[in-house]
PDB file of C-alpha atoms in Angstrom:
ATOM      1  CA  MET A   1      12.072  13.375  -4.338  1.00  0.00           C
ATOM      2  CA  LYS A   2       8.955  15.437  -3.286  1.00  0.00           C
ATOM      3  CA  SER A   3       6.357  13.087  -2.215  1.00  0.00           C
ATOM      4  CA  ALA A   4       2.485  13.913  -1.309  1.00  0.00           C
ATOM      5  CA  VAL A   5       0.219  11.940   1.095  1.00  0.00           C
ATOM      6  CA  ILE A   6      -3.430  11.693   0.537  1.00  0.00           C
ATOM      7  CA  ILE A   7      -5.819  13.010   3.163  1.00  0.00           C
ATOM      8  CA  LEU A   8      -9.606  11.196   3.354  1.00  0.00           C
ATOM      9  CA  PRO A   9     -11.789  11.260   6.390  1.00  0.00           C
ATOM     10  CA  GLY A  10     -11.338   8.364   8.562  1.00  0.00           C
ATOM     11  CA  LEU A  11      -7.510   7.645   7.793  1.00  0.00           C
ATOM     12  CA  ASN A  12      -5.801   7.499  11.041  1.00  0.00           C
ATOM     13  CA  ARG A  13      -2.349   6.259   9.507  1.00  0.00           C
ATOM     14  CA  ASP A  14      -1.797   9.696   7.720  1.00  0.00           C
ATOM     15  CA  ARG A  15       0.481  10.993  10.477  1.00  0.00           C
ATOM     16  CA  ASP A  16       2.511   7.835  10.815  1.00  0.00           C
ATOM     17  CA  MET A  17       3.232   8.006   6.928  1.00  0.00           C
ATOM     18  CA  ILE A  18       4.187  11.717   6.994  1.00  0.00           C
ATOM     19  CA  ALA A  19       6.404  11.274   9.821  1.00  0.00           C
ATOM     20  CA  ALA A  20       8.071   8.240   7.823  1.00  0.00           C
ATOM     21  CA  LEU A  21       8.452  10.043   4.690  1.00  0.00           C
ATOM     22  CA  THR A  22       9.929  13.024   6.424  1.00  0.00           C
ATOM     23  CA  LYS A  23      12.608  10.789   8.256  1.00  0.00           C
ATOM     24  CA  ILE A  24      13.688   9.048   5.155  1.00  0.00           C
ATOM     25  CA  SER A  25      13.602  11.650   2.598  1.00  0.00           C
ATOM     26  CA  GLY A  26      14.459  14.723   4.792  1.00  0.00           C
ATOM     27  CA  THR A  27      11.820  16.493   3.288  1.00  0.00           C
ATOM     28  CA  PRO A  28       8.078  16.512   4.740  1.00  0.00           C
ATOM     29  CA  PRO A  29       5.340  15.513   2.332  1.00  0.00           C
ATOM     30  CA  ILE A  30       2.754  17.672   0.934  1.00  0.00           C
ATOM     31  CA  THR A  31      -0.846  16.888   1.920  1.00  0.00           C
ATOM     32  CA  VAL A  32      -3.488  16.736  -0.499  1.00  0.00           C
ATOM     33  CA  TRP A  33      -7.082  16.928   0.773  1.00  0.00           C
ATOM     34  CA  GLN A  34      -9.947  14.839  -0.718  1.00  0.00           C
ATOM     35  CA  THR A  35     -11.792  17.512  -2.890  1.00  0.00           C
ATOM     36  CA  GLU A  36      -8.374  18.574  -4.609  1.00  0.00           C
ATOM     37  CA  THR A  37      -8.500  17.741  -8.350  1.00  0.00           C
ATOM     38  CA  THR A  38      -4.968  18.149  -9.168  1.00  0.00           C
ATOM     39  CA  ILE A  39      -1.640  16.895  -7.843  1.00  0.00           C
ATOM     40  CA  PRO A  40       1.542  18.976  -8.663  1.00  0.00           C
ATOM     41  CA  ALA A  41       3.443  17.461 -11.277  1.00  0.00           C
ATOM     42  CA  ASP A  42       6.759  17.506  -9.567  1.00  0.00           C
ATOM     43  CA  VAL A  43       5.516  14.999  -7.001  1.00  0.00           C
ATOM     44  CA  ASP A  44       7.157  11.917  -7.602  1.00  0.00           C
ATOM     45  CA  LEU A  45       5.507   9.619  -5.099  1.00  0.00           C
ATOM     46  CA  VAL A  46       2.056   9.686  -4.001  1.00  0.00           C
ATOM     47  CA  VAL A  47       0.795   7.589  -1.048  1.00  0.00           C
ATOM     48  CA  ILE A  48      -2.626   6.431   0.364  1.00  0.00           C
ATOM     49  CA  PRO A  49      -2.063   5.506   4.221  1.00  0.00           C
ATOM     50  CA  GLY A  50      -4.335   2.869   6.099  1.00  0.00           C
ATOM     51  CA  GLY A  51      -7.360   3.682   8.152  1.00  0.00           C
ATOM     52  CA  PHE A  52     -10.859   3.438   7.665  1.00  0.00           C
ATOM     53  CA  SER A  53     -11.743   6.015   5.208  1.00  0.00           C
ATOM     54  CA  TYR A  54     -15.659   6.855   5.529  1.00  0.00           C
ATOM     55  CA  GLY A  55     -15.977   4.411   8.251  1.00  0.00           C
ATOM     56  CA  ASP A  56     -15.673   1.538   5.527  1.00  0.00           C
ATOM     57  CA  TYR A  57     -19.352   1.858   4.610  1.00  0.00           C
ATOM     58  CA  LEU A  58     -20.541   0.208   1.453  1.00  0.00           C
ATOM     59  CA  ARG A  59     -17.256  -1.698   1.052  1.00  0.00           C
ATOM     60  CA  CYS A  60     -13.787  -0.595   2.300  1.00  0.00           C
ATOM     61  CA  GLY A  61     -12.336   2.133   0.188  1.00  0.00           C
ATOM     62  CA  ALA A  62     -15.473   1.815  -2.149  1.00  0.00           C
ATOM     63  CA  ILE A  63     -16.332   5.739  -1.150  1.00  0.00           C
ATOM     64  CA  ALA A  64     -12.784   7.103  -1.022  1.00  0.00           C
ATOM     65  CA  ALA A  65     -12.331   5.793  -4.508  1.00  0.00           C
ATOM     66  CA  ARG A  66     -14.817   8.125  -5.747  1.00  0.00           C
ATOM     67  CA  MET A  67     -13.765  11.482  -4.568  1.00  0.00           C
ATOM     68  CA  PRO A  68     -12.266  14.063  -6.918  1.00  0.00           C
ATOM     69  CA  VAL A  69      -8.722  13.180  -5.635  1.00  0.00           C
ATOM     70  CA  MET A  70      -8.899   9.928  -6.827  1.00  0.00           C
ATOM     71  CA  GLN A  71      -8.918  11.061 -10.458  1.00  0.00           C
ATOM     72  CA  ALA A  72      -5.951  13.170  -9.711  1.00  0.00           C
ATOM     73  CA  VAL A  73      -4.035  10.115  -8.368  1.00  0.00           C
ATOM     74  CA  ARG A  74      -5.009   8.266 -11.634  1.00  0.00           C
ATOM     75  CA  ASP A  75      -3.794  11.031 -13.769  1.00  0.00           C
ATOM     76  CA  ALA A  76      -0.664  10.928 -11.790  1.00  0.00           C
ATOM     77  CA  ALA A  77      -0.326   7.610 -11.956  1.00  0.00           C
ATOM     78  CA  ALA A  78      -0.730   7.628 -15.986  1.00  0.00           C
ATOM     79  CA  ARG A  79       2.230  10.071 -16.149  1.00  0.00           C
ATOM     80  CA  GLY A  80       4.349   7.540 -14.296  1.00  0.00           C
ATOM     81  CA  THR A  81       4.473   8.941 -11.097  1.00  0.00           C
ATOM     82  CA  ARG A  82       4.966   6.250  -8.322  1.00  0.00           C
ATOM     83  CA  VAL A  83       2.001   5.452  -5.943  1.00  0.00           C
ATOM     84  CA  ILE A  84       1.734   3.409  -2.804  1.00  0.00           C
ATOM     85  CA  GLY A  85      -1.608   2.546  -1.254  1.00  0.00           C
ATOM     86  CA  VAL A  86      -1.197   0.871   2.398  1.00  0.00           C
ATOM     87  CA  CYS A  87      -3.862  -1.218   4.270  1.00  0.00           C
ATOM     88  CA  ASN A  88      -7.011   1.057   3.603  1.00  0.00           C
ATOM     89  CA  GLY A  89      -5.029   2.694   0.857  1.00  0.00           C
ATOM     90  CA  PHE A  90      -4.675  -0.647  -0.816  1.00  0.00           C
ATOM     91  CA  GLN A  91      -8.507  -1.304  -0.659  1.00  0.00           C
ATOM     92  CA  ILE A  92      -8.897   2.232  -2.357  1.00  0.00           C
ATOM     93  CA  LEU A  93      -6.708   1.477  -5.080  1.00  0.00           C
ATOM     94  CA  LEU A  94      -8.546  -1.724  -5.943  1.00  0.00           C
ATOM     95  CA  GLU A  95     -11.753   0.211  -5.602  1.00  0.00           C
ATOM     96  CA  ALA A  96     -10.414   2.846  -8.070  1.00  0.00           C
ATOM     97  CA  GLY A  97      -9.466   0.276 -10.683  1.00  0.00           C
ATOM     98  CA  LEU A  98      -5.699   1.145 -10.365  1.00  0.00           C
ATOM     99  CA  LEU A  99      -4.892  -2.605  -9.099  1.00  0.00           C
ATOM    100  CA  PRO A 100      -6.552  -5.902 -10.140  1.00  0.00           C
ATOM    101  CA  GLY A 101      -8.222  -8.174  -8.058  1.00  0.00           C
ATOM    102  CA  ALA A 102     -10.489  -7.456  -4.711  1.00  0.00           C
ATOM    103  CA  LEU A 103      -9.958  -7.596  -0.819  1.00  0.00           C
ATOM    104  CA  MET A 104     -12.638  -9.322   1.057  1.00  0.00           C
ATOM    105  CA  ARG A 105     -13.133  -9.860   5.094  1.00  0.00           C
ATOM    106  CA  ASN A 106     -10.332 -11.899   6.621  1.00  0.00           C
ATOM    107  CA  ALA A 107     -10.841 -15.530   6.717  1.00  0.00           C
ATOM    108  CA  SER A 108     -11.389 -15.705  10.281  1.00  0.00           C
ATOM    109  CA  LEU A 109     -13.615 -12.888  10.213  1.00  0.00           C
ATOM    110  CA  LYS A 110     -11.904 -11.201  12.787  1.00  0.00           C
ATOM    111  CA  PHE A 111      -9.916  -7.835  13.256  1.00  0.00           C
ATOM    112  CA  VAL A 112      -6.075  -8.979  13.036  1.00  0.00           C
ATOM    113  CA  CYS A 113      -3.291  -6.838  14.734  1.00  0.00           C
ATOM    114  CA  ARG A 114      -0.033  -8.586  15.023  1.00  0.00           C
ATOM    115  CA  GLU A 115       3.550  -8.715  13.009  1.00  0.00           C
ATOM    116  CA  VAL A 116       3.758 -11.117  10.183  1.00  0.00           C
ATOM    117  CA  LYS A 117       6.751 -12.306   7.860  1.00  0.00           C
ATOM    118  CA  LEU A 118       6.841 -11.134   4.541  1.00  0.00           C
ATOM    119  CA  GLU A 119       8.749 -12.907   1.545  1.00  0.00           C
ATOM    120  CA  VAL A 120      10.129 -10.232  -1.118  1.00  0.00           C
ATOM    121  CA  VAL A 121       9.139 -11.945  -4.396  1.00  0.00           C
ATOM    122  CA  ASN A 122       9.925  -9.564  -7.118  1.00  0.00           C
ATOM    123  CA  THR A 123      13.106  -6.997  -6.552  1.00  0.00           C
ATOM    124  CA  GLU A 124      12.715  -5.553 -10.045  1.00  0.00           C
ATOM    125  CA  THR A 125      10.287  -2.824  -9.140  1.00  0.00           C
ATOM    126  CA  ALA A 126      10.771   0.627  -8.038  1.00  0.00           C
ATOM    127  CA  PHE A 127       9.465  -0.137  -4.564  1.00  0.00           C
ATOM    128  CA  THR A 128      11.571  -3.345  -3.923  1.00  0.00           C
ATOM    129  CA  SER A 129      15.079  -2.822  -5.417  1.00  0.00           C
ATOM    130  CA  LEU A 130      16.747  -2.687  -2.326  1.00  0.00           C
ATOM    131  CA  TYR A 131      15.388  -6.000  -0.985  1.00  0.00           C
ATOM    132  CA  THR A 132      17.004  -9.209  -2.002  1.00  0.00           C
ATOM    133  CA  LYS A 133      14.626 -11.775  -3.806  1.00  0.00           C
ATOM    134  CA  GLY A 134      13.374 -14.404  -1.409  1.00  0.00           C
ATOM    135  CA  GLN A 135      14.584 -11.986   1.568  1.00  0.00           C
ATOM    136  CA  ILE A 136      12.080 -12.553   4.709  1.00  0.00           C
ATOM    137  CA  ILE A 137      11.104  -9.064   6.361  1.00  0.00           C
ATOM    138  CA  ARG A 138       9.023  -8.462   9.413  1.00  0.00           C
ATOM    139  CA  CYS A 139       5.724  -6.316   9.219  1.00  0.00           C
ATOM    140  CA  PRO A 140       3.016  -5.246  11.219  1.00  0.00           C
ATOM    141  CA  VAL A 141      -0.735  -5.715   9.920  1.00  0.00           C
ATOM    142  CA  ALA A 142      -3.992  -4.158  11.336  1.00  0.00           C
ATOM    143  CA  HIS A 143      -7.062  -4.889   9.107  1.00  0.00           C
ATOM    144  CA  HIS A 144     -10.254  -6.816   8.839  1.00  0.00           C
ATOM    145  CA  ASP A 145     -10.447  -6.995   5.256  1.00  0.00           C
ATOM    146  CA  GLY A 146      -7.077  -8.124   3.689  1.00  0.00           C
ATOM    147  CA  ASN A 147      -7.957 -11.355   2.069  1.00  0.00           C
ATOM    148  CA  PHE A 148      -6.823 -10.812  -1.448  1.00  0.00           C
ATOM    149  CA  PHE A 149      -9.040 -12.609  -3.789  1.00  0.00           C
ATOM    150  CA  ALA A 150      -8.953 -12.762  -7.950  1.00  0.00           C
ATOM    151  CA  ASP A 151     -10.786 -14.985 -10.509  1.00  0.00           C
ATOM    152  CA  PRO A 152      -8.468 -17.740 -11.918  1.00  0.00           C
ATOM    153  CA  ASP A 153      -7.680 -15.732 -15.108  1.00  0.00           C
ATOM    154  CA  THR A 154      -6.709 -12.451 -13.463  1.00  0.00           C
ATOM    155  CA  LEU A 155      -4.609 -14.473 -10.711  1.00  0.00           C
ATOM    156  CA  ALA A 156      -2.655 -16.161 -13.258  1.00  0.00           C
ATOM    157  CA  ARG A 157      -1.871 -13.224 -15.098  1.00  0.00           C
ATOM    158  CA  ILE A 158      -0.515 -10.968 -12.153  1.00  0.00           C
ATOM    159  CA  GLU A 159       1.609 -14.325 -11.192  1.00  0.00           C
ATOM    160  CA  GLY A 160       2.756 -14.631 -14.603  1.00  0.00           C
ATOM    161  CA  GLN A 161       3.563 -11.200 -15.284  1.00  0.00           C
ATOM    162  CA  GLY A 162       5.285 -10.678 -11.767  1.00  0.00           C
ATOM    163  CA  GLN A 163       3.068  -8.209 -10.480  1.00  0.00           C
ATOM    164  CA  VAL A 164       3.231  -9.838  -6.948  1.00  0.00           C
ATOM    165  CA  VAL A 165       5.713  -8.450  -4.962  1.00  0.00           C
ATOM    166  CA  PHE A 166       5.405  -9.584  -1.445  1.00  0.00           C
ATOM    167  CA  ARG A 167       3.935 -12.779   0.058  1.00  0.00           C
ATOM    168  CA  TYR A 168       3.032 -13.772   3.753  1.00  0.00           C
ATOM    169  CA  ALA A 169       5.596 -16.037   4.832  1.00  0.00           C
ATOM    170  CA  GLU A 170       6.150 -18.939   7.105  1.00  0.00           C
ATOM    171  CA  GLY A 171       2.555 -19.644   7.831  1.00  0.00           C
ATOM    172  CA  THR A 172       1.785 -16.060   9.197  1.00  0.00           C
ATOM    173  CA  ASN A 173      -0.720 -15.519   6.424  1.00  0.00           C
ATOM    174  CA  PRO A 174      -3.297 -13.258   8.732  1.00  0.00           C
ATOM    175  CA  ASN A 175      -6.400 -13.065   6.334  1.00  0.00           C
ATOM    176  CA  GLY A 176      -6.434 -16.112   3.922  1.00  0.00           C
ATOM    177  CA  SER A 177      -5.266 -14.359   0.871  1.00  0.00           C
ATOM    178  CA  LEU A 178      -5.131 -16.367  -2.187  1.00  0.00           C
ATOM    179  CA  ASN A 179      -1.251 -17.460  -2.846  1.00  0.00           C
ATOM    180  CA  ASP A 180      -0.331 -15.732   0.246  1.00  0.00           C
ATOM    181  CA  ILE A 181      -0.465 -12.322  -1.744  1.00  0.00           C
ATOM    182  CA  ALA A 182       0.461  -9.267   0.432  1.00  0.00           C
ATOM    183  CA  GLY A 183       1.330  -6.659  -1.868  1.00  0.00           C
ATOM    184  CA  LEU A 184       1.247  -6.192  -5.587  1.00  0.00           C
ATOM    185  CA  VAL A 185       2.166  -3.520  -8.354  1.00  0.00           C
ATOM    186  CA  ASN A 186       0.200  -2.802 -11.580  1.00  0.00           C
ATOM    187  CA  GLU A 187       1.275  -3.839 -15.143  1.00  0.00           C
ATOM    188  CA  ARG A 188       3.356  -0.830 -15.453  1.00  0.00           C
ATOM    189  CA  GLY A 189       5.192  -1.428 -12.277  1.00  0.00           C
ATOM    190  CA  ASN A 190       4.447   2.227 -10.739  1.00  0.00           C
ATOM    191  CA  VAL A 191       1.523   1.455  -8.515  1.00  0.00           C
ATOM    192  CA  LEU A 192       2.093  -0.780  -5.425  1.00  0.00           C
ATOM    193  CA  GLY A 193      -0.744  -1.706  -2.788  1.00  0.00           C
ATOM    194  CA  LEU A 194      -0.055  -3.707   0.159  1.00  0.00           C
ATOM    195  CA  MET A 195      -1.827  -4.629   3.371  1.00  0.00           C
ATOM    196  CA  PRO A 196       1.264  -4.497   5.897  1.00  0.00           C
ATOM    197  CA  HIS A 197       2.400  -1.302   7.394  1.00  0.00           C
ATOM    198  CA  PRO A 198       5.941  -0.818   6.551  1.00  0.00           C
ATOM    199  CA  GLU A 199       5.648   2.721   7.602  1.00  0.00           C
ATOM    200  CA  ASN A 200       5.716   1.421  11.179  1.00  0.00           C
ATOM    201  CA  LEU A 201       8.932  -0.401  10.939  1.00  0.00           C
ATOM    202  CA  ILE A 202      11.251   1.970   9.762  1.00  0.00           C
ATOM    203  CA  GLU A 203      13.691   2.750  12.904  1.00  0.00           C
ATOM    204  CA  SER A 204      15.056   1.138  15.748  1.00  0.00           C
ATOM    205  CA  ALA A 205      12.392   2.784  17.892  1.00  0.00           C
ATOM    206  CA  HIS A 206       9.859   0.735  16.374  1.00  0.00           C
ATOM    207  CA  GLY A 207      12.116  -2.538  16.947  1.00  0.00           C
ATOM    208  CA  GLY A 208      13.635  -2.818  13.568  1.00  0.00           C
ATOM    209  CA  ALA A 209      13.695  -1.225  10.155  1.00  0.00           C
ATOM    210  CA  ASP A 210      12.539  -3.561   7.586  1.00  0.00           C
ATOM    211  CA  GLY A 211      10.162  -1.543   5.977  1.00  0.00           C
ATOM    212  CA  ARG A 212      12.600   1.216   5.373  1.00  0.00           C
ATOM    213  CA  PRO A 213      13.990   0.083   2.231  1.00  0.00           C
ATOM    214  CA  LEU A 214      10.308   0.170   0.659  1.00  0.00           C
ATOM    215  CA  PHE A 215      10.611   3.844   1.082  1.00  0.00           C
ATOM    216  CA  GLU A 216      13.982   4.595   0.197  1.00  0.00           C
ATOM    217  CA  ALA A 217      13.666   2.824  -3.232  1.00  0.00           C
ATOM    218  CA  ALA A 218      10.387   4.416  -4.001  1.00  0.00           C
ATOM    219  CA  LEU A 219      11.746   8.196  -2.898  1.00  0.00           C
ATOM    220  CA  GLY A 220      15.239   7.220  -4.443  1.00  0.00           C
ATOM    221  CA  ALA A 221      16.895   9.069  -1.661  1.00  0.00           C
ATOM    222  CA  VAL A 222      18.070   8.301   1.718  1.00  0.00           C
ATOM    223  CA  ALA A 223      18.296  10.820   4.541  1.00  0.00           C
ATOM    224  CA  ALA A 224      20.474  10.843   7.402  1.00  0.00           C
TER     225      ALA A 224
END
């Protein structure tokens, strides 16, 4: 499958994501700059990596969500292309209206950088099908604004529709997110946002490969 990584000023996890996608798929992703207005139709997976787009001014992801490339991401999602936003990428997807809810300042008001545990809540998605329901995996986090919030009606809807796919587990919630929500998909199931960084745990050199199945599922291919 062909993949693409969105490049925006201030993102600093793009090289990590490019390396992960290349290793897992066997093919380097194309890169799409912020001013681009289209994403090739033959791209199967679009990823917005983490970092601090535009210095996180205004709100995290608020400026990035208004760049021309994000309309191209919306168009790709509308035609069924799989989209993943990690950390700042998750914040951008929320600001762009591609996912419900909001990400606020961590409850501790401090930047957190450590490993957490995640429970795989829903395995019936294009991103989680290679995990088992209830599986506990390890994953690193590094963020200041990862506290997921939604109004009661929205929260009930996304829970009821199975849109929550990852929860912080075993008391490792690093930010105060409601219902321990760490990652969720849109109603169609082809857009995923998550705060943890699965691209940083895909091989033994990282100390484990718990993040690898997410990309293997999304790419639909496994490289040697």
